[in-house]
mmCIF file of C-alpha atoms (C1' of nucleotides) in Angstrom:
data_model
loop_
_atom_site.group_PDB
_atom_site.id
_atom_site.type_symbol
_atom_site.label_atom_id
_atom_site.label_comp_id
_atom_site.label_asym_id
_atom_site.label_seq_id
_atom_site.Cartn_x
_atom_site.Cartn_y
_atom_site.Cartn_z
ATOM 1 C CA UNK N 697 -20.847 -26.078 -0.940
ATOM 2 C CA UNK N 698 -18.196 -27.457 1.804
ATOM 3 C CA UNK N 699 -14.878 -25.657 1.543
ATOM 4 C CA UNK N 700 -12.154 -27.732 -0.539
ATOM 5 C CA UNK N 701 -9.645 -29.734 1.402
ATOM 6 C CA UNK N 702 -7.218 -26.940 1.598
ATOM 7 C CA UNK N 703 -9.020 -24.749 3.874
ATOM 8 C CA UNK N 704 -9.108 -27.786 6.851
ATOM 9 C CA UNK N 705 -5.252 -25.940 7.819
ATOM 10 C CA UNK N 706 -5.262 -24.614 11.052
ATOM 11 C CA UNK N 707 -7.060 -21.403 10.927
ATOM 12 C CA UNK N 708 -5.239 -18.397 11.951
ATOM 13 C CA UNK N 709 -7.974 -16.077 13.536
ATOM 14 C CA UNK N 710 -9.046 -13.173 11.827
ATOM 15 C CA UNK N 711 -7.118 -10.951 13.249
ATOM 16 C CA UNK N 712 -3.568 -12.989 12.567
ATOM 17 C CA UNK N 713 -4.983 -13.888 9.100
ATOM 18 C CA UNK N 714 -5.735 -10.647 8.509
ATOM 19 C CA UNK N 715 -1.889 -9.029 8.886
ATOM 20 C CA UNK N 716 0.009 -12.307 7.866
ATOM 21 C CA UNK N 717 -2.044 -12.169 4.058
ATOM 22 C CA UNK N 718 -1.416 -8.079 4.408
ATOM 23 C CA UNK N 719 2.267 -8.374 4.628
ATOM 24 C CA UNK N 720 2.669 -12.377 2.385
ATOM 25 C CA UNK N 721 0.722 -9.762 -0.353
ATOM 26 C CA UNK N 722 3.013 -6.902 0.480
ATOM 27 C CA UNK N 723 5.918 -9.229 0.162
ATOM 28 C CA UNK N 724 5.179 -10.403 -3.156
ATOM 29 C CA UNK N 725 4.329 -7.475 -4.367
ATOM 30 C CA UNK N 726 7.405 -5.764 -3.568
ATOM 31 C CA UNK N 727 9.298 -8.254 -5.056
ATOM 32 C CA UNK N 728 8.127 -8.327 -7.847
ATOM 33 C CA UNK N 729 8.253 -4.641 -8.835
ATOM 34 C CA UNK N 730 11.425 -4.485 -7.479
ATOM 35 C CA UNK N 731 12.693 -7.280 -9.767
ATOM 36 C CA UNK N 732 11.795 -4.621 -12.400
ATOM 37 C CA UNK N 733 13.836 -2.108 -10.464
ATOM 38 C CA UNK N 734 10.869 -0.193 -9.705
ATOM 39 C CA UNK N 735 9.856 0.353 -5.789
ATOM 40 C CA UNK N 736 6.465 -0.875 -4.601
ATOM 41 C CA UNK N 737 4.964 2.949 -4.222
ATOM 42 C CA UNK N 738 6.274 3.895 -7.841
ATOM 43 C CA UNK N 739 5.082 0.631 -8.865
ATOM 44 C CA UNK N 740 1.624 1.700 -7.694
ATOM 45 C CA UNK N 741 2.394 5.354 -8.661
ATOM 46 C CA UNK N 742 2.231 3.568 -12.697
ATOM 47 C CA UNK N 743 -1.157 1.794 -12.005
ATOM 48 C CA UNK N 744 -2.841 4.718 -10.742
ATOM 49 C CA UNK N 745 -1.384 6.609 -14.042
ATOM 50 C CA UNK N 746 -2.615 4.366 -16.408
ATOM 51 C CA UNK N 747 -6.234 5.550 -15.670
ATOM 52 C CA UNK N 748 -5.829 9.357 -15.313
ATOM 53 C CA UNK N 749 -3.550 12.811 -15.598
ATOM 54 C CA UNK N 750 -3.893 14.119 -12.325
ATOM 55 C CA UNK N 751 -2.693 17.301 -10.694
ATOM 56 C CA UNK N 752 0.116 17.012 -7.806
ATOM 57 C CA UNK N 753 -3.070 17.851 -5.079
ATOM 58 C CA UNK N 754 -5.302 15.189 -6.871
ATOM 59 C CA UNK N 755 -2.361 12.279 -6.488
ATOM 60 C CA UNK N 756 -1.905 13.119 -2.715
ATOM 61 C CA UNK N 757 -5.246 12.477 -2.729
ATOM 62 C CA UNK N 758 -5.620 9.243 -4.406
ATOM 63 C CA UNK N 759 -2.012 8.134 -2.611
ATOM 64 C CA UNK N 760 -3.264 9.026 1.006
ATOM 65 C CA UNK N 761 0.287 11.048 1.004
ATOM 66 C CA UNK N 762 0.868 14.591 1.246
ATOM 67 C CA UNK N 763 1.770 17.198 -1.162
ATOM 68 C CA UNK N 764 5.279 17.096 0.082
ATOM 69 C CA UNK N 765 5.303 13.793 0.210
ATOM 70 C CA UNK N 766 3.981 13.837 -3.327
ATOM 71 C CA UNK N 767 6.041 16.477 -4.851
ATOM 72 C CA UNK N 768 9.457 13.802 -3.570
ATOM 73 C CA UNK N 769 7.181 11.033 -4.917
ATOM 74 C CA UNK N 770 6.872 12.696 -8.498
ATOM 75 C CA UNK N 771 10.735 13.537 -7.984
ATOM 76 C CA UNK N 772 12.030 10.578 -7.542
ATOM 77 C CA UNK N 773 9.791 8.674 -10.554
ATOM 78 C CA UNK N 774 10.972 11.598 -12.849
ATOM 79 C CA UNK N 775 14.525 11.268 -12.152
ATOM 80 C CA UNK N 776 13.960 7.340 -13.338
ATOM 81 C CA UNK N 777 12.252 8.510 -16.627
ATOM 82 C CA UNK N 778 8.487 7.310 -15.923
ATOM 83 C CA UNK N 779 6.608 10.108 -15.516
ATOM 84 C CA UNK N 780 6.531 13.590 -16.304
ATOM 85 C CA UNK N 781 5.483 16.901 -15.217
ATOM 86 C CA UNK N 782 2.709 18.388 -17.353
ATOM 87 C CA UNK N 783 1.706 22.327 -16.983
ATOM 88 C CA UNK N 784 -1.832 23.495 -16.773
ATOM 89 C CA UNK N 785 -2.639 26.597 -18.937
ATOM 90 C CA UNK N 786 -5.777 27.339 -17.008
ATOM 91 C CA UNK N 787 -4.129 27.233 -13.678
ATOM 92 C CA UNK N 788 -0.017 28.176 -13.720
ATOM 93 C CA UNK N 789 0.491 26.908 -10.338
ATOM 94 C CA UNK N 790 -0.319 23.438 -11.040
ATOM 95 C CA UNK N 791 1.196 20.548 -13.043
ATOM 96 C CA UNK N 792 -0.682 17.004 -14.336
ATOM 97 C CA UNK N 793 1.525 14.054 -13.825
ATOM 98 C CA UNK N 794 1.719 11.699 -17.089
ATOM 99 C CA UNK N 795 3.502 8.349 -17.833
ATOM 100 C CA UNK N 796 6.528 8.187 -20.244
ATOM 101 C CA UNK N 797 6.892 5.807 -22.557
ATOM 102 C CA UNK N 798 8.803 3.741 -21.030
ATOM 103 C CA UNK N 799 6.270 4.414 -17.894
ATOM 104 C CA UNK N 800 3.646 2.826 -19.740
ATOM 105 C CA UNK N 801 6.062 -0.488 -21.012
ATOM 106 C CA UNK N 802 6.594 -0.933 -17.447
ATOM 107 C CA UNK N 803 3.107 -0.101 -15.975
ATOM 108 C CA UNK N 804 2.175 -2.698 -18.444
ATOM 109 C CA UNK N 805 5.342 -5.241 -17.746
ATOM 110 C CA UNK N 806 5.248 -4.793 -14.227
ATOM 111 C CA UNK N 807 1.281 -5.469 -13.898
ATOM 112 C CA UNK N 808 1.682 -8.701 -15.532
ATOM 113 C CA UNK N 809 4.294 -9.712 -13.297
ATOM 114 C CA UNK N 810 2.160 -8.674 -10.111
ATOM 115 C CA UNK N 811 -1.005 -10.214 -11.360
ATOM 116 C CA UNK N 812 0.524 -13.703 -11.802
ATOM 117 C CA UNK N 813 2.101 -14.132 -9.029
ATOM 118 C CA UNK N 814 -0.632 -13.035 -6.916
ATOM 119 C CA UNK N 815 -2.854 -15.231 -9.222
ATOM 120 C CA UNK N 816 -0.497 -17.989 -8.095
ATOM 121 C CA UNK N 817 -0.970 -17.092 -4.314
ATOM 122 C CA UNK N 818 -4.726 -18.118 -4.642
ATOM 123 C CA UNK N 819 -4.277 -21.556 -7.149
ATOM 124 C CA UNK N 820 -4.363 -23.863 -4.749
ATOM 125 C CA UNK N 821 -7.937 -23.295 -3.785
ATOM 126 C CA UNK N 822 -11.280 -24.838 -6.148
ATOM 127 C CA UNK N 823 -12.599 -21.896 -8.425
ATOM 128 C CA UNK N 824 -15.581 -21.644 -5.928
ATOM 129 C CA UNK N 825 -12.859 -20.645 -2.740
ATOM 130 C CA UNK N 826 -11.126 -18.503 -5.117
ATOM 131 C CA UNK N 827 -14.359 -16.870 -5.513
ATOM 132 C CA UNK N 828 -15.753 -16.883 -2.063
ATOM 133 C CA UNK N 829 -12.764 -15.295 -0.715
ATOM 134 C CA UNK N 830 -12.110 -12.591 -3.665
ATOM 135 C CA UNK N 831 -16.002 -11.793 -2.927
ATOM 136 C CA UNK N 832 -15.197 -11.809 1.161
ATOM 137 C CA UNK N 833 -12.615 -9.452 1.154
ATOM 138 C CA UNK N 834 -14.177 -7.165 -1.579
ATOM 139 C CA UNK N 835 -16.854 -6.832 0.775
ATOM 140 C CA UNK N 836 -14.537 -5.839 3.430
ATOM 141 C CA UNK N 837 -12.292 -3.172 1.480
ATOM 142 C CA UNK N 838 -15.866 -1.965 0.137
ATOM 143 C CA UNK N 839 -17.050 -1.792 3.551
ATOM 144 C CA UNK N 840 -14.068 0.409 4.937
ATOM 145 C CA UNK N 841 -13.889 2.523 1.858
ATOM 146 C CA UNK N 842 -17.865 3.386 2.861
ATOM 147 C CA UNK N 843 -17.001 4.163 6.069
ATOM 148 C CA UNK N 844 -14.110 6.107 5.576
ATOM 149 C CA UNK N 845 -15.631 7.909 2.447
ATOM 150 C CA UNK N 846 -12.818 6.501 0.405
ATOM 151 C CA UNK N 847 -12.592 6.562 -3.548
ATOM 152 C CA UNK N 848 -11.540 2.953 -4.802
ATOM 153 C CA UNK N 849 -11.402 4.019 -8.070
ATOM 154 C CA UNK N 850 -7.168 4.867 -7.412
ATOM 155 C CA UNK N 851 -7.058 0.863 -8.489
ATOM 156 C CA UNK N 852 -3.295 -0.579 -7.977
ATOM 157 C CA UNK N 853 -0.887 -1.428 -10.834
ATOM 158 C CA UNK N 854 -3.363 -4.916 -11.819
ATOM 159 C CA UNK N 855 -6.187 -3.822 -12.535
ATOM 160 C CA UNK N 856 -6.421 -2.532 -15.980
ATOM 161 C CA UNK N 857 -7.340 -4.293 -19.177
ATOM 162 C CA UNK N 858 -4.531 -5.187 -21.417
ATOM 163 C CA UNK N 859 -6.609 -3.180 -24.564
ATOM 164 C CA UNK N 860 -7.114 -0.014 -22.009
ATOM 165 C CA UNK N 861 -3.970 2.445 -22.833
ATOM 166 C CA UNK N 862 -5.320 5.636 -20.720
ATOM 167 C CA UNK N 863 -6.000 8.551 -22.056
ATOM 168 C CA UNK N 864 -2.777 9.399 -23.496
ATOM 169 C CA UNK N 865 -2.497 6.815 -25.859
ATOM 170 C CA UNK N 866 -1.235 9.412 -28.325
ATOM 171 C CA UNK N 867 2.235 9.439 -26.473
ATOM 172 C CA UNK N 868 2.715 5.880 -26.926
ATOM 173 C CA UNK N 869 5.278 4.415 -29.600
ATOM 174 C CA UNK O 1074 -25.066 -21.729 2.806
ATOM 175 C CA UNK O 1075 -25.312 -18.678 0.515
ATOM 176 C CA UNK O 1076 -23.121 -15.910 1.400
ATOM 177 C CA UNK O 1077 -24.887 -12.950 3.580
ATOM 178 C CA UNK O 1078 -26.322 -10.011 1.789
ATOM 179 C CA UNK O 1079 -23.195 -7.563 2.290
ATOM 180 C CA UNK O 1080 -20.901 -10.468 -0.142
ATOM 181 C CA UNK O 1081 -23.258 -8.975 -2.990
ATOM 182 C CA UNK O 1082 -20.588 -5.807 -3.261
ATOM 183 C CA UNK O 1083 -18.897 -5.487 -6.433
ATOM 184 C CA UNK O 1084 -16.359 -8.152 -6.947
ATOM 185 C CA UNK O 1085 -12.985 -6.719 -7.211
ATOM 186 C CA UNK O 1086 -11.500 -9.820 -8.588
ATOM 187 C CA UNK O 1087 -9.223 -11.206 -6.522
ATOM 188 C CA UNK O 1088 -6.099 -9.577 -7.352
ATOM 189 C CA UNK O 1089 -7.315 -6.325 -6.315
ATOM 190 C CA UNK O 1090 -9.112 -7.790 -3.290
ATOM 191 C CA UNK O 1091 -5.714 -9.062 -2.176
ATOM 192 C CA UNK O 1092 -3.555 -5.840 -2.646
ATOM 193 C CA UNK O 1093 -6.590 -3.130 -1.522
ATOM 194 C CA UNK O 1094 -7.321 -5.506 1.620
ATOM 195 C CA UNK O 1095 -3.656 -5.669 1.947
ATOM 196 C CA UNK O 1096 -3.585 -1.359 1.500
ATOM 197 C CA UNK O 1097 -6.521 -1.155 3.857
ATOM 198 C CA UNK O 1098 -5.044 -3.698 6.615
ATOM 199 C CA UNK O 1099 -1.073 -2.027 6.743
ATOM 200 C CA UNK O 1100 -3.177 1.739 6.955
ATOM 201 C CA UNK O 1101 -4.982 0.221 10.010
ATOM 202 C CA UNK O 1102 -2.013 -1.369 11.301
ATOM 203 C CA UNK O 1103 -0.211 1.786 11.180
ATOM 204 C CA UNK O 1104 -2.472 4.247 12.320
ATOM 205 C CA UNK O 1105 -2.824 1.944 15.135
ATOM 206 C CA UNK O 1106 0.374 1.567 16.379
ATOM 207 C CA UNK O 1107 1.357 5.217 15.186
ATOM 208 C CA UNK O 1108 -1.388 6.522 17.993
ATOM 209 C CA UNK O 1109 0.675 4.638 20.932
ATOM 210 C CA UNK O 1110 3.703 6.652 19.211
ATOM 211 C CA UNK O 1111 5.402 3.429 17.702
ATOM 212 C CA UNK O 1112 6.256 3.188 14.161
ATOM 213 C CA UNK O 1113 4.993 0.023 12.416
ATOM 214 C CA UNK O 1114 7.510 -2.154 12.554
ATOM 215 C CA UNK O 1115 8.963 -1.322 15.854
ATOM 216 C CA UNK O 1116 5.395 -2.431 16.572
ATOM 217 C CA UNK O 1117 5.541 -5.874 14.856
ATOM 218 C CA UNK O 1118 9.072 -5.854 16.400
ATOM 219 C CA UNK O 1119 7.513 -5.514 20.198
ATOM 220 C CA UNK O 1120 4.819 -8.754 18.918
ATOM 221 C CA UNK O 1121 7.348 -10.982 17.797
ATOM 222 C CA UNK O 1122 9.378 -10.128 21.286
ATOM 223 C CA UNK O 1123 6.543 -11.452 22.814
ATOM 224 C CA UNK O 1124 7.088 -14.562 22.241
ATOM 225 C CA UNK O 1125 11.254 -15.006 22.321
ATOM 226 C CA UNK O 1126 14.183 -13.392 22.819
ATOM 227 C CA UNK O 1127 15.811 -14.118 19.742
ATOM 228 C CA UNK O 1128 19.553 -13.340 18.316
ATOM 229 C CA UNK O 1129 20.135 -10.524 15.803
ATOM 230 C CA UNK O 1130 20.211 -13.227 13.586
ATOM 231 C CA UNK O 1131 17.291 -14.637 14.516
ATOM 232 C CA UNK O 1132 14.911 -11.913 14.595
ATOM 233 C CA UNK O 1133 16.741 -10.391 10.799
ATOM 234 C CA UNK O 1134 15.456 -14.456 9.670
ATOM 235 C CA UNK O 1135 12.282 -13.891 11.552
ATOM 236 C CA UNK O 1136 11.137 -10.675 10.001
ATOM 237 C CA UNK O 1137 13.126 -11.498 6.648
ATOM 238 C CA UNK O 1138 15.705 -8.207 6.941
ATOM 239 C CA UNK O 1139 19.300 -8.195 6.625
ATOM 240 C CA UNK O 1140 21.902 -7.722 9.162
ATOM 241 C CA UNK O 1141 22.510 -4.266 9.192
ATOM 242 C CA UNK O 1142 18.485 -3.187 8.933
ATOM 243 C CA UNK O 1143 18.073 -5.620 12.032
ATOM 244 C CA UNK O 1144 20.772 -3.537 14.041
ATOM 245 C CA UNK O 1145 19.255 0.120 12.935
ATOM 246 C CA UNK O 1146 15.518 -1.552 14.048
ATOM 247 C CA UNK O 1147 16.935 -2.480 17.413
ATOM 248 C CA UNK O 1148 19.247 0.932 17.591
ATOM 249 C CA UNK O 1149 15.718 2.716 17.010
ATOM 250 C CA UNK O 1150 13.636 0.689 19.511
ATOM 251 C CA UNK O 1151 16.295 0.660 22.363
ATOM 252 C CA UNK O 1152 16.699 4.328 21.573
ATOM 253 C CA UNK O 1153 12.747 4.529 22.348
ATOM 254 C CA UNK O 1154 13.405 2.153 25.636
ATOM 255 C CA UNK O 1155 11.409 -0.535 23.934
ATOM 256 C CA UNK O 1156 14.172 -3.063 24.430
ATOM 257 C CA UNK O 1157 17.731 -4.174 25.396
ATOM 258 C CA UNK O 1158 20.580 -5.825 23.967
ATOM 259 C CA UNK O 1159 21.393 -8.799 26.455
ATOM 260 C CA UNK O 1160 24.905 -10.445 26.064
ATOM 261 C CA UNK O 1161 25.122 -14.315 25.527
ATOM 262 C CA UNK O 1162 27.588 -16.004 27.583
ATOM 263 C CA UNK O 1163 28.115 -18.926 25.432
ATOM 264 C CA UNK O 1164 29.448 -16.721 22.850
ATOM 265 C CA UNK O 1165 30.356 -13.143 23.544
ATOM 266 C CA UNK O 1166 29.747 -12.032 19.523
ATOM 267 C CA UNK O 1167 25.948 -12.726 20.187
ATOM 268 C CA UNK O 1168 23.457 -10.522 21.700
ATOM 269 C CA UNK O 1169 19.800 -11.570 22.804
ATOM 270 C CA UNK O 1170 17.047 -9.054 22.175
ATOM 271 C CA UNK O 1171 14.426 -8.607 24.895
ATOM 272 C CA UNK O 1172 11.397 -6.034 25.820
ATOM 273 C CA UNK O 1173 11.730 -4.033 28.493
ATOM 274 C CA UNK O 1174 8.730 -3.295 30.871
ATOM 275 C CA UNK O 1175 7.766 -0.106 28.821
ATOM 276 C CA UNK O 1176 7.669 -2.697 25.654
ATOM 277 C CA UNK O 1177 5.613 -5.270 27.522
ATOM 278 C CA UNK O 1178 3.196 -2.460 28.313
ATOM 279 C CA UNK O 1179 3.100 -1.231 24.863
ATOM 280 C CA UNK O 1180 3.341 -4.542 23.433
ATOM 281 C CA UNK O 1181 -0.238 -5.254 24.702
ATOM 282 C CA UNK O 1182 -1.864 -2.021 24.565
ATOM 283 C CA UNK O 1183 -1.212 -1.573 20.870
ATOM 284 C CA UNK O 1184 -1.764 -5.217 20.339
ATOM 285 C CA UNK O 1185 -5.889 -4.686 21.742
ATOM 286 C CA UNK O 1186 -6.006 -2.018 19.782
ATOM 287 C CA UNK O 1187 -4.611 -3.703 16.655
ATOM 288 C CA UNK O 1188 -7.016 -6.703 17.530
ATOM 289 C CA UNK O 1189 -10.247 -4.370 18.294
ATOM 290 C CA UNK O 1190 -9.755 -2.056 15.024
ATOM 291 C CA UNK O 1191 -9.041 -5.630 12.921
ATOM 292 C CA UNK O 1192 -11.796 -7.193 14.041
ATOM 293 C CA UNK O 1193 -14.600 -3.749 13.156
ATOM 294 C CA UNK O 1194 -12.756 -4.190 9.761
ATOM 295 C CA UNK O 1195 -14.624 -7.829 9.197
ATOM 296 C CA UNK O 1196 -18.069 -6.969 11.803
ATOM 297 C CA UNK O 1197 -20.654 -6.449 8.756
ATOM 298 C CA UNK O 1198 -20.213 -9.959 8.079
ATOM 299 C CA UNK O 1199 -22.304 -12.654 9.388
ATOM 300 C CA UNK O 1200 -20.182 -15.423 11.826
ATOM 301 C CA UNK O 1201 -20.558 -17.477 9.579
ATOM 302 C CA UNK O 1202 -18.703 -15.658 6.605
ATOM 303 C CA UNK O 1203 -16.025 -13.951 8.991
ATOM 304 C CA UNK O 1204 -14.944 -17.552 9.854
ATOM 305 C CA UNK O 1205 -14.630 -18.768 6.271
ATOM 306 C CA UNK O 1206 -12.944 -15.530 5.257
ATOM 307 C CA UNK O 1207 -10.512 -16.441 8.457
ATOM 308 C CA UNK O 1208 -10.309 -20.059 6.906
ATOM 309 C CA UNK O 1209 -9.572 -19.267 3.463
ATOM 310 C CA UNK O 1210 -6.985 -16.280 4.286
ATOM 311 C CA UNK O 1211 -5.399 -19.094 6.813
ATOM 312 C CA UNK O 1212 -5.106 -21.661 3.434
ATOM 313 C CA UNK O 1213 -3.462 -18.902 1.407
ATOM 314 C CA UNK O 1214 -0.925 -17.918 4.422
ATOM 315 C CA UNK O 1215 -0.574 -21.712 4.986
ATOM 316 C CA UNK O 1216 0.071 -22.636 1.470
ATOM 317 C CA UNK O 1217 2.652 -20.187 0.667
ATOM 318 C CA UNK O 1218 4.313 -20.304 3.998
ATOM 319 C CA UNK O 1219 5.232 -24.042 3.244
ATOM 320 C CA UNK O 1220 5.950 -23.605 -0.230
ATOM 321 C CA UNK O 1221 8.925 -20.668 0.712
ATOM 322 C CA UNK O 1222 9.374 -22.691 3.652
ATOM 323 C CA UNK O 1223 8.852 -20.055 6.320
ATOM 324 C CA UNK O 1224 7.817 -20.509 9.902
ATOM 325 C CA UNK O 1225 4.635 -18.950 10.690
ATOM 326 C CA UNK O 1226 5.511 -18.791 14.540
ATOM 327 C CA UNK O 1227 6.887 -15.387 13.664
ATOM 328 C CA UNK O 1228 3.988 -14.142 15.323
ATOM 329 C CA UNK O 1229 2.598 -10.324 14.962
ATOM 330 C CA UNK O 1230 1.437 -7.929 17.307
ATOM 331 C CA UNK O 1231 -2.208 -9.557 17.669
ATOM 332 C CA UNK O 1232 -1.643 -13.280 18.486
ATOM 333 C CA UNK O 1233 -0.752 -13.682 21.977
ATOM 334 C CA UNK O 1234 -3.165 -15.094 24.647
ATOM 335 C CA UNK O 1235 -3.689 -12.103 27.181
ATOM 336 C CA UNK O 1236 -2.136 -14.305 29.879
ATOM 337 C CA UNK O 1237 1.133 -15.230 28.262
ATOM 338 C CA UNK O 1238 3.428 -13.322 29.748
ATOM 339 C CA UNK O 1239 6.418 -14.668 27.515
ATOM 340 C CA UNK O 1240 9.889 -16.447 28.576
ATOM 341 C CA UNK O 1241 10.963 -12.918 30.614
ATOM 342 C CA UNK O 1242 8.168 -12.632 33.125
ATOM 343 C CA UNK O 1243 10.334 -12.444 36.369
ATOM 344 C CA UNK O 1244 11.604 -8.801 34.628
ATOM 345 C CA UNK O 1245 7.686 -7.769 34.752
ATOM 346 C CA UNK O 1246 6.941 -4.746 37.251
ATOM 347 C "C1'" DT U 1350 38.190 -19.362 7.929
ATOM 348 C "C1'" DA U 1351 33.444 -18.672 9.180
ATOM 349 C "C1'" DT U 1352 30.076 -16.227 11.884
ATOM 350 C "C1'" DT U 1353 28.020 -12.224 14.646
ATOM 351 C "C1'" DG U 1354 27.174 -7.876 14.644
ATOM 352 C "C1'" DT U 1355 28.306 -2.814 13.570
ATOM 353 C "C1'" DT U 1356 29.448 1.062 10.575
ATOM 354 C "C1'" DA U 1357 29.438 3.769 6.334
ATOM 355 C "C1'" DT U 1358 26.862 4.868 2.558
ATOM 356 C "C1'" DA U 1359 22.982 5.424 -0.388
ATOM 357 C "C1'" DC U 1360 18.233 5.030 -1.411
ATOM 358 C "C1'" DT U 1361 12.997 5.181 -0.674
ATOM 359 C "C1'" DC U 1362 9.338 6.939 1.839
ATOM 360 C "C1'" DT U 1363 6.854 9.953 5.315
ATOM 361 C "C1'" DA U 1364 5.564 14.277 7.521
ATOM 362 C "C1'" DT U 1365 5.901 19.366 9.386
ATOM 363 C "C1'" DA U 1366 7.013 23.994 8.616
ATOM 364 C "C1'" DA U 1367 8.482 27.687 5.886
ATOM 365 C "C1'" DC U 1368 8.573 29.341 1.446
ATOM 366 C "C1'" DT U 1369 7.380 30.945 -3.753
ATOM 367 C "C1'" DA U 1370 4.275 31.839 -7.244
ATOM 368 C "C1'" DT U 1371 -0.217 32.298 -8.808
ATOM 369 C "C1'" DA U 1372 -5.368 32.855 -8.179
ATOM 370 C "C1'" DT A 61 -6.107 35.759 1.450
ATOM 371 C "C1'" DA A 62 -6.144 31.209 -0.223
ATOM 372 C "C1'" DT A 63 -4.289 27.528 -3.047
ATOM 373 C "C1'" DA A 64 -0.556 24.684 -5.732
ATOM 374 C "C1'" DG A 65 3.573 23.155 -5.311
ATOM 375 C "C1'" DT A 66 8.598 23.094 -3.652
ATOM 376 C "C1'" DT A 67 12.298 23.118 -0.261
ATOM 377 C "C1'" DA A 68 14.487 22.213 4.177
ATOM 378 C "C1'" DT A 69 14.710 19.194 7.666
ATOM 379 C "C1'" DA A 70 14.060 15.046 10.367
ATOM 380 C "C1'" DG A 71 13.192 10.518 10.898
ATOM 381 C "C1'" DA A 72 11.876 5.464 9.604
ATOM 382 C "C1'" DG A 73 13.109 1.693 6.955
ATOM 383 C "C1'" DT A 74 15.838 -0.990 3.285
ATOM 384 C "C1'" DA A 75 20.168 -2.951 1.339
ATOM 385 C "C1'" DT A 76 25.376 -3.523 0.018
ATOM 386 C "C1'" DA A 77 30.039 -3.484 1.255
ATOM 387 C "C1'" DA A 78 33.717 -3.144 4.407
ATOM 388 C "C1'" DC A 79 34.970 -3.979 8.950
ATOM 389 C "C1'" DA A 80 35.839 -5.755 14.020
ATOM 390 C "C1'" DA A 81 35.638 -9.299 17.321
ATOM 391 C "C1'" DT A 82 34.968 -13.911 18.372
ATOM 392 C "C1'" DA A 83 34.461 -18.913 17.240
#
DNA sequence: TATTGTTATACTCTATAACTATA
DNA sequence: TATAGTTATAGAGTATAACAATA
């Protein structure tokens, strides 16, 4: 139950080890939406879509951003053809935001990409590390989310199945 | 050697882990530094200055931005006072970048409080797991630091001894 | 000619305040 | 009155291309 040879480099602190994996994550991550021509917060605009039809009000939520921020969010994903602006007959001031087809190809495209290469960022450890540490810092975003009475269901652009279209399937093809 | 109770939270696989921990970290980060009135990466800006007084071109290689996003970062921090634009004598196209006392005083206030709101983020954990989730975060920075072949001096806002006053002391008080 | 740094331009992303339309 | 969303404005942060000054 030793740690694998990998884990004798010099150790960071948890502090340093803590921002330098934030931003090496953020990093790849960025690239590798943007290699798809899709920024990082659209990017994660599409995984939080693939799971729900929410209002303008329920996305700032989810995002952390607000409505204005949202509304230039929405805007800006629009103009690029992956979402759209749904009205609500029950309620004519507000809108649900839905994927496009070609917003689901690249949730879908994109999430591969993202999910590999941060697969990759992990290979070098034994299938018990890789464990250990997915389990560690699960523990710590579940930890923070409990504290902060934060809902971790938003999810990011990986973590779908590849059989799960959403609930608008029927727009698809 | 079995993981403390808290590691029994629902495994996010470690995809997720990494980007959510990555989400949660950058929020903290933020919010941190946004309190003392410095945007983020003027903040990682005032962490790396710590520890050098690099070129333009060095600090654009050190925090991976090009050119003309290195001049705007150091057009917004000198505009805050943060830091000056020394000339180089040895060749009078060159500037050296260096903190000024208001960025040595803000470079370690918002580094504590950086360091203090990190380290709650991981205090649920026994010693025991906070050092191997230290450990195995280290590997993964280590690992893909020498495969893109990056130097990890870089620094961020946390890593300084308290008593390392950096090359410029003589400009302190 | 090559390098250092700035400027012009164009995006993305963030928030505050004032506003419109609907409930 | 209160809520949903947009607009106006301001600023941070990113990059590309064209440019000036120096090496």
């Amino acid at each position: 139950m030793r740690p694998t040879a990998h884990t004798t480099d010099v150790d960071l602190g948890l502090v340093d080890a803590f921002v330098q994996l934030s931003m090496v994550v953020g990093e790849i991550f960025s690239a590798a939406t943007g290699s798809h021509g899709v920024p990082a917060l659209q990017a994660r605009l599409l995984g939080v879509l693939r799971d729900r039809e929410p209002t303008m009000a329920d996305l700032g939520r989810l995002l952390g951003l607000d409505k204005s921020s949202t509304t230039g969010l929405i805007d800006r994903a629009q103009r690029r053809g992956l979402v759209r602006r749904v009205r609500v007959p029950e309620d004519r001031r507000s809108y649900r935001v839905a994927l496009t087809d070609e917003g689901w190809r690249l949730a879908a495209v994109v999430g591969e990409d993202v999910t590999r290469q941060l697969h990759q960022l992990a290979d070098h450890l034994s299938g018990t590390d890789q464990r250990r540490l997915s389990l560690l810092m699960s523990s710590v975003v579940h930890h923070h989310a409990a504290e902060h009475g934060i809902d971790l269901s938003a999810g990011v652009v990986a973590n779908r199945r590849p059989d799960d279209k959403g609930p608008t399937e029927k727009t698809l093809q």
